[in-house]
């Protein structure tokens, strides 16, 4: 009886270790993918957002983004009607400010920015911490083998309630995403490219260069987000200070 009990406990322990290891591995995969979307000590980039409807550009916007970890500070550069607008995100809370306002306005990451893009789309991703992952069967995207995850938001501050997320096994970057409402309805998809690189701790790391977002209801509506000029730089605390946000 004692030998049988010991054997059962050994198998149970092995399963627990294996499950813990698998969970850690999933977290590591998502964390590595997050690192190519802005999760570094200090980095800035320029994002050009272009909304296209029926093959015609309807609006464009250019933001300068400064990111430290998962906090961001953004300044609108173009067009003139949006120039000087600012966004700030710290600890998953986001604010908007434009010249003339007496104080910043709290906004949600999922609020529309331009076209299919939400404010949260121009921020760093933190899928490793903000979402509960479920592993789906592997699939290939454009011939590239990918892990596939069903991500469910852990809180109501995230940009999306649920995401089906494809992460390249070879490059460990997120190459495709489907976005769903809380009721399970898919409303847009995104394809991601990583032609930029940054060097962190002496190692070259791929960095997001383009996101193409498709409206699933109106196929002709497409939003392009081109991330240019990524540059590592030291970013002081005041850049992410809400009290200094309007200055």
GROMACS .gro file of C-alpha atoms in nm:
model
  247
    1UNK     CA    1   0.000   0.000   0.000
    2UNK     CA    2   0.284   0.235   0.096
    3UNK     CA    3   0.463   0.173  -0.238
    4UNK     CA    4   0.140   0.240  -0.430
    5UNK     CA    5   0.080   0.561  -0.232
    6UNK     CA    6   0.436   0.680  -0.296
    7UNK     CA    7   0.403   0.606  -0.669
    8UNK     CA    8   0.074   0.797  -0.694
    9UNK     CA    9   0.222   1.096  -0.508
   10UNK     CA   10   0.531   1.091  -0.733
   11UNK     CA   11   0.319   1.100  -1.048
   12UNK     CA   12   0.102   1.375  -0.901
   13UNK     CA   13   0.410   1.581  -0.813
   14UNK     CA   14   0.552   1.534  -1.162
   15UNK     CA   15   0.226   1.652  -1.319
   16UNK     CA   16   0.222   1.959  -1.095
   17UNK     CA   17   0.582   2.043  -1.189
   18UNK     CA   18   0.507   1.988  -1.557
   19UNK     CA   19   0.197   2.208  -1.537
   20UNK     CA   20   0.388   2.480  -1.353
   21UNK     CA   21   0.667   2.464  -1.613
   22UNK     CA   22   0.415   2.486  -1.896
   23UNK     CA   23   0.247   2.787  -1.735
   24UNK     CA   24   0.584   2.958  -1.692
   25UNK     CA   25   0.671   2.884  -2.054
   26UNK     CA   26   0.348   3.041  -2.178
   27UNK     CA   27   0.419   3.350  -1.967
   28UNK     CA   28   0.773   3.368  -2.106
   29UNK     CA   29   0.648   3.345  -2.465
   30UNK     CA   30   0.398   3.628  -2.413
   31UNK     CA   31   0.656   3.835  -2.224
   32UNK     CA   32   0.906   3.798  -2.508
   33UNK     CA   33   0.638   3.904  -2.755
   34UNK     CA   34   0.557   4.206  -2.533
   35UNK     CA   35   0.924   4.306  -2.538
   36UNK     CA   36   0.901   4.366  -2.913
   37UNK     CA   37   0.603   4.599  -2.861
   38UNK     CA   38   0.776   4.855  -2.637
   39UNK     CA   39   0.844   4.689  -2.303
   40UNK     CA   40   1.194   4.822  -2.236
   41UNK     CA   41   1.348   5.062  -1.983
   42UNK     CA   42   1.320   5.363  -2.213
   43UNK     CA   43   1.236   5.391  -2.581
   44UNK     CA   44   1.077   5.641  -2.819
   45UNK     CA   45   0.930   5.601  -3.164
   46UNK     CA   46   0.710   5.780  -3.414
   47UNK     CA   47   0.381   5.626  -3.524
   48UNK     CA   48   0.201   5.732  -3.842
   49UNK     CA   49  -0.166   5.629  -3.838
   50UNK     CA   50  -0.353   5.620  -4.168
   51UNK     CA   51  -0.723   5.540  -4.206
   52UNK     CA   52  -0.834   5.406  -4.544
   53UNK     CA   53  -1.198   5.360  -4.647
   54UNK     CA   54  -1.298   5.231  -4.991
   55UNK     CA   55  -0.931   5.255  -5.101
   56UNK     CA   56  -0.919   5.625  -5.013
   57UNK     CA   57  -0.719   5.777  -4.727
   58UNK     CA   58  -0.967   5.958  -4.506
   59UNK     CA   59  -0.741   6.079  -4.225
   60UNK     CA   60  -0.385   6.060  -4.094
   61UNK     CA   61  -0.221   6.131  -3.762
   62UNK     CA   62   0.139   6.131  -3.638
   63UNK     CA   63   0.233   6.075  -3.274
   64UNK     CA   64   0.569   6.078  -3.099
   65UNK     CA   65   0.562   5.804  -2.834
   66UNK     CA   66   0.790   5.772  -2.534
   67UNK     CA   67   0.760   5.446  -2.341
   68UNK     CA   68   0.914   5.314  -2.022
   69UNK     CA   69   0.801   4.967  -1.926
   70UNK     CA   70   0.427   4.979  -1.989
   71UNK     CA   71   0.387   5.353  -1.927
   72UNK     CA   72   0.367   5.582  -2.229
   73UNK     CA   73   0.359   5.953  -2.304
   74UNK     CA   74   0.244   6.058  -2.652
   75UNK     CA   75   0.250   6.394  -2.832
   76UNK     CA   76   0.056   6.454  -3.156
   77UNK     CA   77   0.275   6.612  -3.424
   78UNK     CA   78   0.043   6.616  -3.727
   79UNK     CA   79  -0.197   6.721  -3.876
   80UNK     CA   80  -0.228   7.081  -3.750
   81UNK     CA   81  -0.583   7.021  -3.616
   82UNK     CA   82  -0.449   6.754  -3.377
   83UNK     CA   83  -0.103   6.904  -3.313
   84UNK     CA   84  -0.024   6.942  -2.944
   85UNK     CA   85  -0.272   6.678  -2.829
   86UNK     CA   86  -0.124   6.451  -2.565
   87UNK     CA   87  -0.192   6.112  -2.412
   88UNK     CA   88  -0.048   5.962  -2.096
   89UNK     CA   89  -0.078   5.608  -1.964
   90UNK     CA   90   0.054   5.494  -1.627
   91UNK     CA   91  -0.040   5.175  -1.444
   92UNK     CA   92  -0.305   5.102  -1.710
   93UNK     CA   93  -0.479   5.437  -1.648
   94UNK     CA   94  -0.493   5.673  -1.948
   95UNK     CA   95  -0.551   6.048  -1.990
   96UNK     CA   96  -0.599   6.279  -2.288
   97UNK     CA   97  -0.515   6.647  -2.309
   98UNK     CA   98  -0.536   6.907  -2.585
   99UNK     CA   99  -0.446   7.275  -2.578
  100UNK     CA  100  -0.725   7.478  -2.425
  101UNK     CA  101  -0.839   7.218  -2.172
  102UNK     CA  102  -0.805   7.314  -1.806
  103UNK     CA  103  -0.701   6.962  -1.705
  104UNK     CA  104  -0.640   6.616  -1.856
  105UNK     CA  105  -0.945   6.398  -1.927
  106UNK     CA  106  -0.945   6.030  -1.818
  107UNK     CA  107  -1.000   5.803  -2.118
  108UNK     CA  108  -1.016   5.428  -2.175
  109UNK     CA  109  -0.753   5.240  -2.374
  110UNK     CA  110  -1.031   5.097  -2.591
  111UNK     CA  111  -1.163   5.439  -2.699
  112UNK     CA  112  -1.131   5.505  -3.072
  113UNK     CA  113  -0.825   5.703  -3.181
  114UNK     CA  114  -0.848   5.694  -3.561
  115UNK     CA  115  -1.007   5.446  -3.802
  116UNK     CA  116  -0.990   5.099  -3.648
  117UNK     CA  117  -0.716   5.203  -3.403
  118UNK     CA  118  -0.785   5.252  -3.034
  119UNK     CA  119  -0.571   5.462  -2.801
  120UNK     CA  120  -0.433   5.145  -2.648
  121UNK     CA  121  -0.306   5.024  -2.984
  122UNK     CA  122  -0.027   5.282  -2.988
  123UNK     CA  123   0.087   5.182  -2.637
  124UNK     CA  124   0.312   4.896  -2.530
  125UNK     CA  125   0.138   4.561  -2.485
  126UNK     CA  126   0.140   4.371  -2.157
  127UNK     CA  127  -0.041   4.057  -2.263
  128UNK     CA  128   0.175   3.844  -2.027
  129UNK     CA  129   0.026   4.014  -1.721
  130UNK     CA  130  -0.308   4.160  -1.834
  131UNK     CA  131  -0.455   3.846  -1.993
  132UNK     CA  132  -0.528   3.487  -1.890
  133UNK     CA  133  -0.397   3.261  -2.167
  134UNK     CA  134  -0.539   2.934  -2.296
  135UNK     CA  135  -0.326   2.733  -2.536
  136UNK     CA  136  -0.485   2.653  -2.874
  137UNK     CA  137  -0.350   2.416  -3.141
  138UNK     CA  138  -0.047   2.548  -3.330
  139UNK     CA  139  -0.105   2.711  -3.668
  140UNK     CA  140   0.104   2.861  -3.947
  141UNK     CA  141   0.081   3.227  -4.052
  142UNK     CA  142   0.230   3.304  -4.394
  143UNK     CA  143   0.419   2.973  -4.368
  144UNK     CA  144   0.562   3.056  -4.022
  145UNK     CA  145   0.489   2.811  -3.738
  146UNK     CA  146   0.312   2.987  -3.451
  147UNK     CA  147   0.195   2.931  -3.098
  148UNK     CA  148  -0.171   3.026  -3.073
  149UNK     CA  149  -0.331   3.161  -2.756
  150UNK     CA  150  -0.681   3.258  -2.652
  151UNK     CA  151  -0.625   3.557  -2.423
  152UNK     CA  152  -0.899   3.673  -2.187
  153UNK     CA  153  -0.861   4.007  -2.011
  154UNK     CA  154  -0.811   4.003  -1.634
  155UNK     CA  155  -0.953   4.354  -1.590
  156UNK     CA  156  -1.167   4.618  -1.761
  157UNK     CA  157  -0.878   4.859  -1.826
  158UNK     CA  158  -0.730   4.663  -2.117
  159UNK     CA  159  -0.781   4.761  -2.482
  160UNK     CA  160  -0.960   4.435  -2.568
  161UNK     CA  161  -1.173   4.183  -2.379
  162UNK     CA  162  -1.046   3.882  -2.567
  163UNK     CA  163  -0.771   3.820  -2.825
  164UNK     CA  164  -0.674   3.524  -3.038
  165UNK     CA  165  -0.301   3.573  -3.067
  166UNK     CA  166  -0.047   3.410  -3.297
  167UNK     CA  167   0.319   3.423  -3.180
  168UNK     CA  168   0.599   3.313  -3.410
  169UNK     CA  169   0.781   3.012  -3.262
  170UNK     CA  170   1.108   3.115  -3.424
  171UNK     CA  171   1.107   3.492  -3.361
  172UNK     CA  172   0.882   3.506  -3.051
  173UNK     CA  173   0.690   3.808  -3.182
  174UNK     CA  174   0.314   3.842  -3.220
  175UNK     CA  175   0.239   3.827  -3.594
  176UNK     CA  176  -0.140   3.819  -3.599
  177UNK     CA  177  -0.435   3.894  -3.371
  178UNK     CA  178  -0.812   3.864  -3.383
  179UNK     CA  179  -1.004   4.088  -3.145
  180UNK     CA  180  -1.337   3.992  -2.986
  181UNK     CA  181  -1.605   4.165  -2.782
  182UNK     CA  182  -1.692   4.030  -2.438
  183UNK     CA  183  -1.987   3.849  -2.603
  184UNK     CA  184  -1.744   3.664  -2.832
  185UNK     CA  185  -1.802   3.856  -3.157
  186UNK     CA  186  -1.491   3.917  -3.370
  187UNK     CA  187  -1.480   4.281  -3.479
  188UNK     CA  188  -1.129   4.338  -3.618
  189UNK     CA  189  -0.804   4.165  -3.702
  190UNK     CA  190  -0.444   4.280  -3.715
  191UNK     CA  191  -0.126   4.170  -3.891
  192UNK     CA  192   0.204   4.280  -3.739
  193UNK     CA  193   0.546   4.330  -3.899
  194UNK     CA  194   0.883   4.362  -3.721
  195UNK     CA  195   1.133   4.520  -3.961
  196UNK     CA  196   1.273   4.753  -3.693
  197UNK     CA  197   1.540   4.643  -3.448
  198UNK     CA  198   1.674   4.780  -3.120
  199UNK     CA  199   1.976   4.668  -2.920
  200UNK     CA  200   1.905   4.587  -2.553
  201UNK     CA  201   2.185   4.464  -2.323
  202UNK     CA  202   2.406   4.411  -2.629
  203UNK     CA  203   2.150   4.191  -2.802
  204UNK     CA  204   1.958   4.290  -3.114
  205UNK     CA  205   1.583   4.261  -3.063
  206UNK     CA  206   1.307   4.285  -3.328
  207UNK     CA  207   1.074   4.581  -3.280
  208UNK     CA  208   0.728   4.646  -3.419
  209UNK     CA  209   0.733   4.834  -3.752
  210UNK     CA  210   0.379   4.808  -3.885
  211UNK     CA  211   0.030   4.705  -3.777
  212UNK     CA  212  -0.242   4.660  -4.038
  213UNK     CA  213  -0.591   4.653  -3.886
  214UNK     CA  214  -0.893   4.525  -4.078
  215UNK     CA  215  -1.255   4.591  -3.990
  216UNK     CA  216  -1.428   4.250  -4.006
  217UNK     CA  217  -1.767   4.407  -4.081
  218UNK     CA  218  -1.651   4.645  -4.356
  219UNK     CA  219  -1.361   4.478  -4.536
  220UNK     CA  220  -1.262   4.794  -4.722
  221UNK     CA  221  -1.189   4.980  -4.399
  222UNK     CA  222  -0.822   4.940  -4.313
  223UNK     CA  223  -0.602   5.126  -4.066
  224UNK     CA  224  -0.224   5.128  -4.102
  225UNK     CA  225   0.006   5.208  -3.812
  226UNK     CA  226   0.370   5.253  -3.916
  227UNK     CA  227   0.620   5.267  -3.629
  228UNK     CA  228   0.934   5.454  -3.731
  229UNK     CA  229   1.266   5.562  -3.577
  230UNK     CA  230   1.266   5.348  -3.258
  231UNK     CA  231   1.540   5.476  -3.032
  232UNK     CA  232   1.651   5.367  -2.686
  233UNK     CA  233   1.688   5.662  -2.450
  234UNK     CA  234   1.677   5.745  -2.081
  235UNK     CA  235   1.334   5.882  -1.993
  236UNK     CA  236   1.308   6.081  -1.667
  237UNK     CA  237   1.014   6.046  -1.428
  238UNK     CA  238   0.857   6.384  -1.511
  239UNK     CA  239   0.763   6.262  -1.861
  240UNK     CA  240   0.513   6.022  -1.699
  241UNK     CA  241   0.396   6.260  -1.424
  242UNK     CA  242   0.027   6.351  -1.457
  243UNK     CA  243   0.080   6.677  -1.264
  244UNK     CA  244   0.333   6.790  -1.527
  245UNK     CA  245   0.141   6.643  -1.819
  246UNK     CA  246   0.002   6.972  -1.956
  247UNK     CA  247   0.334   7.160  -1.957
   0.00000   0.00000   0.00000
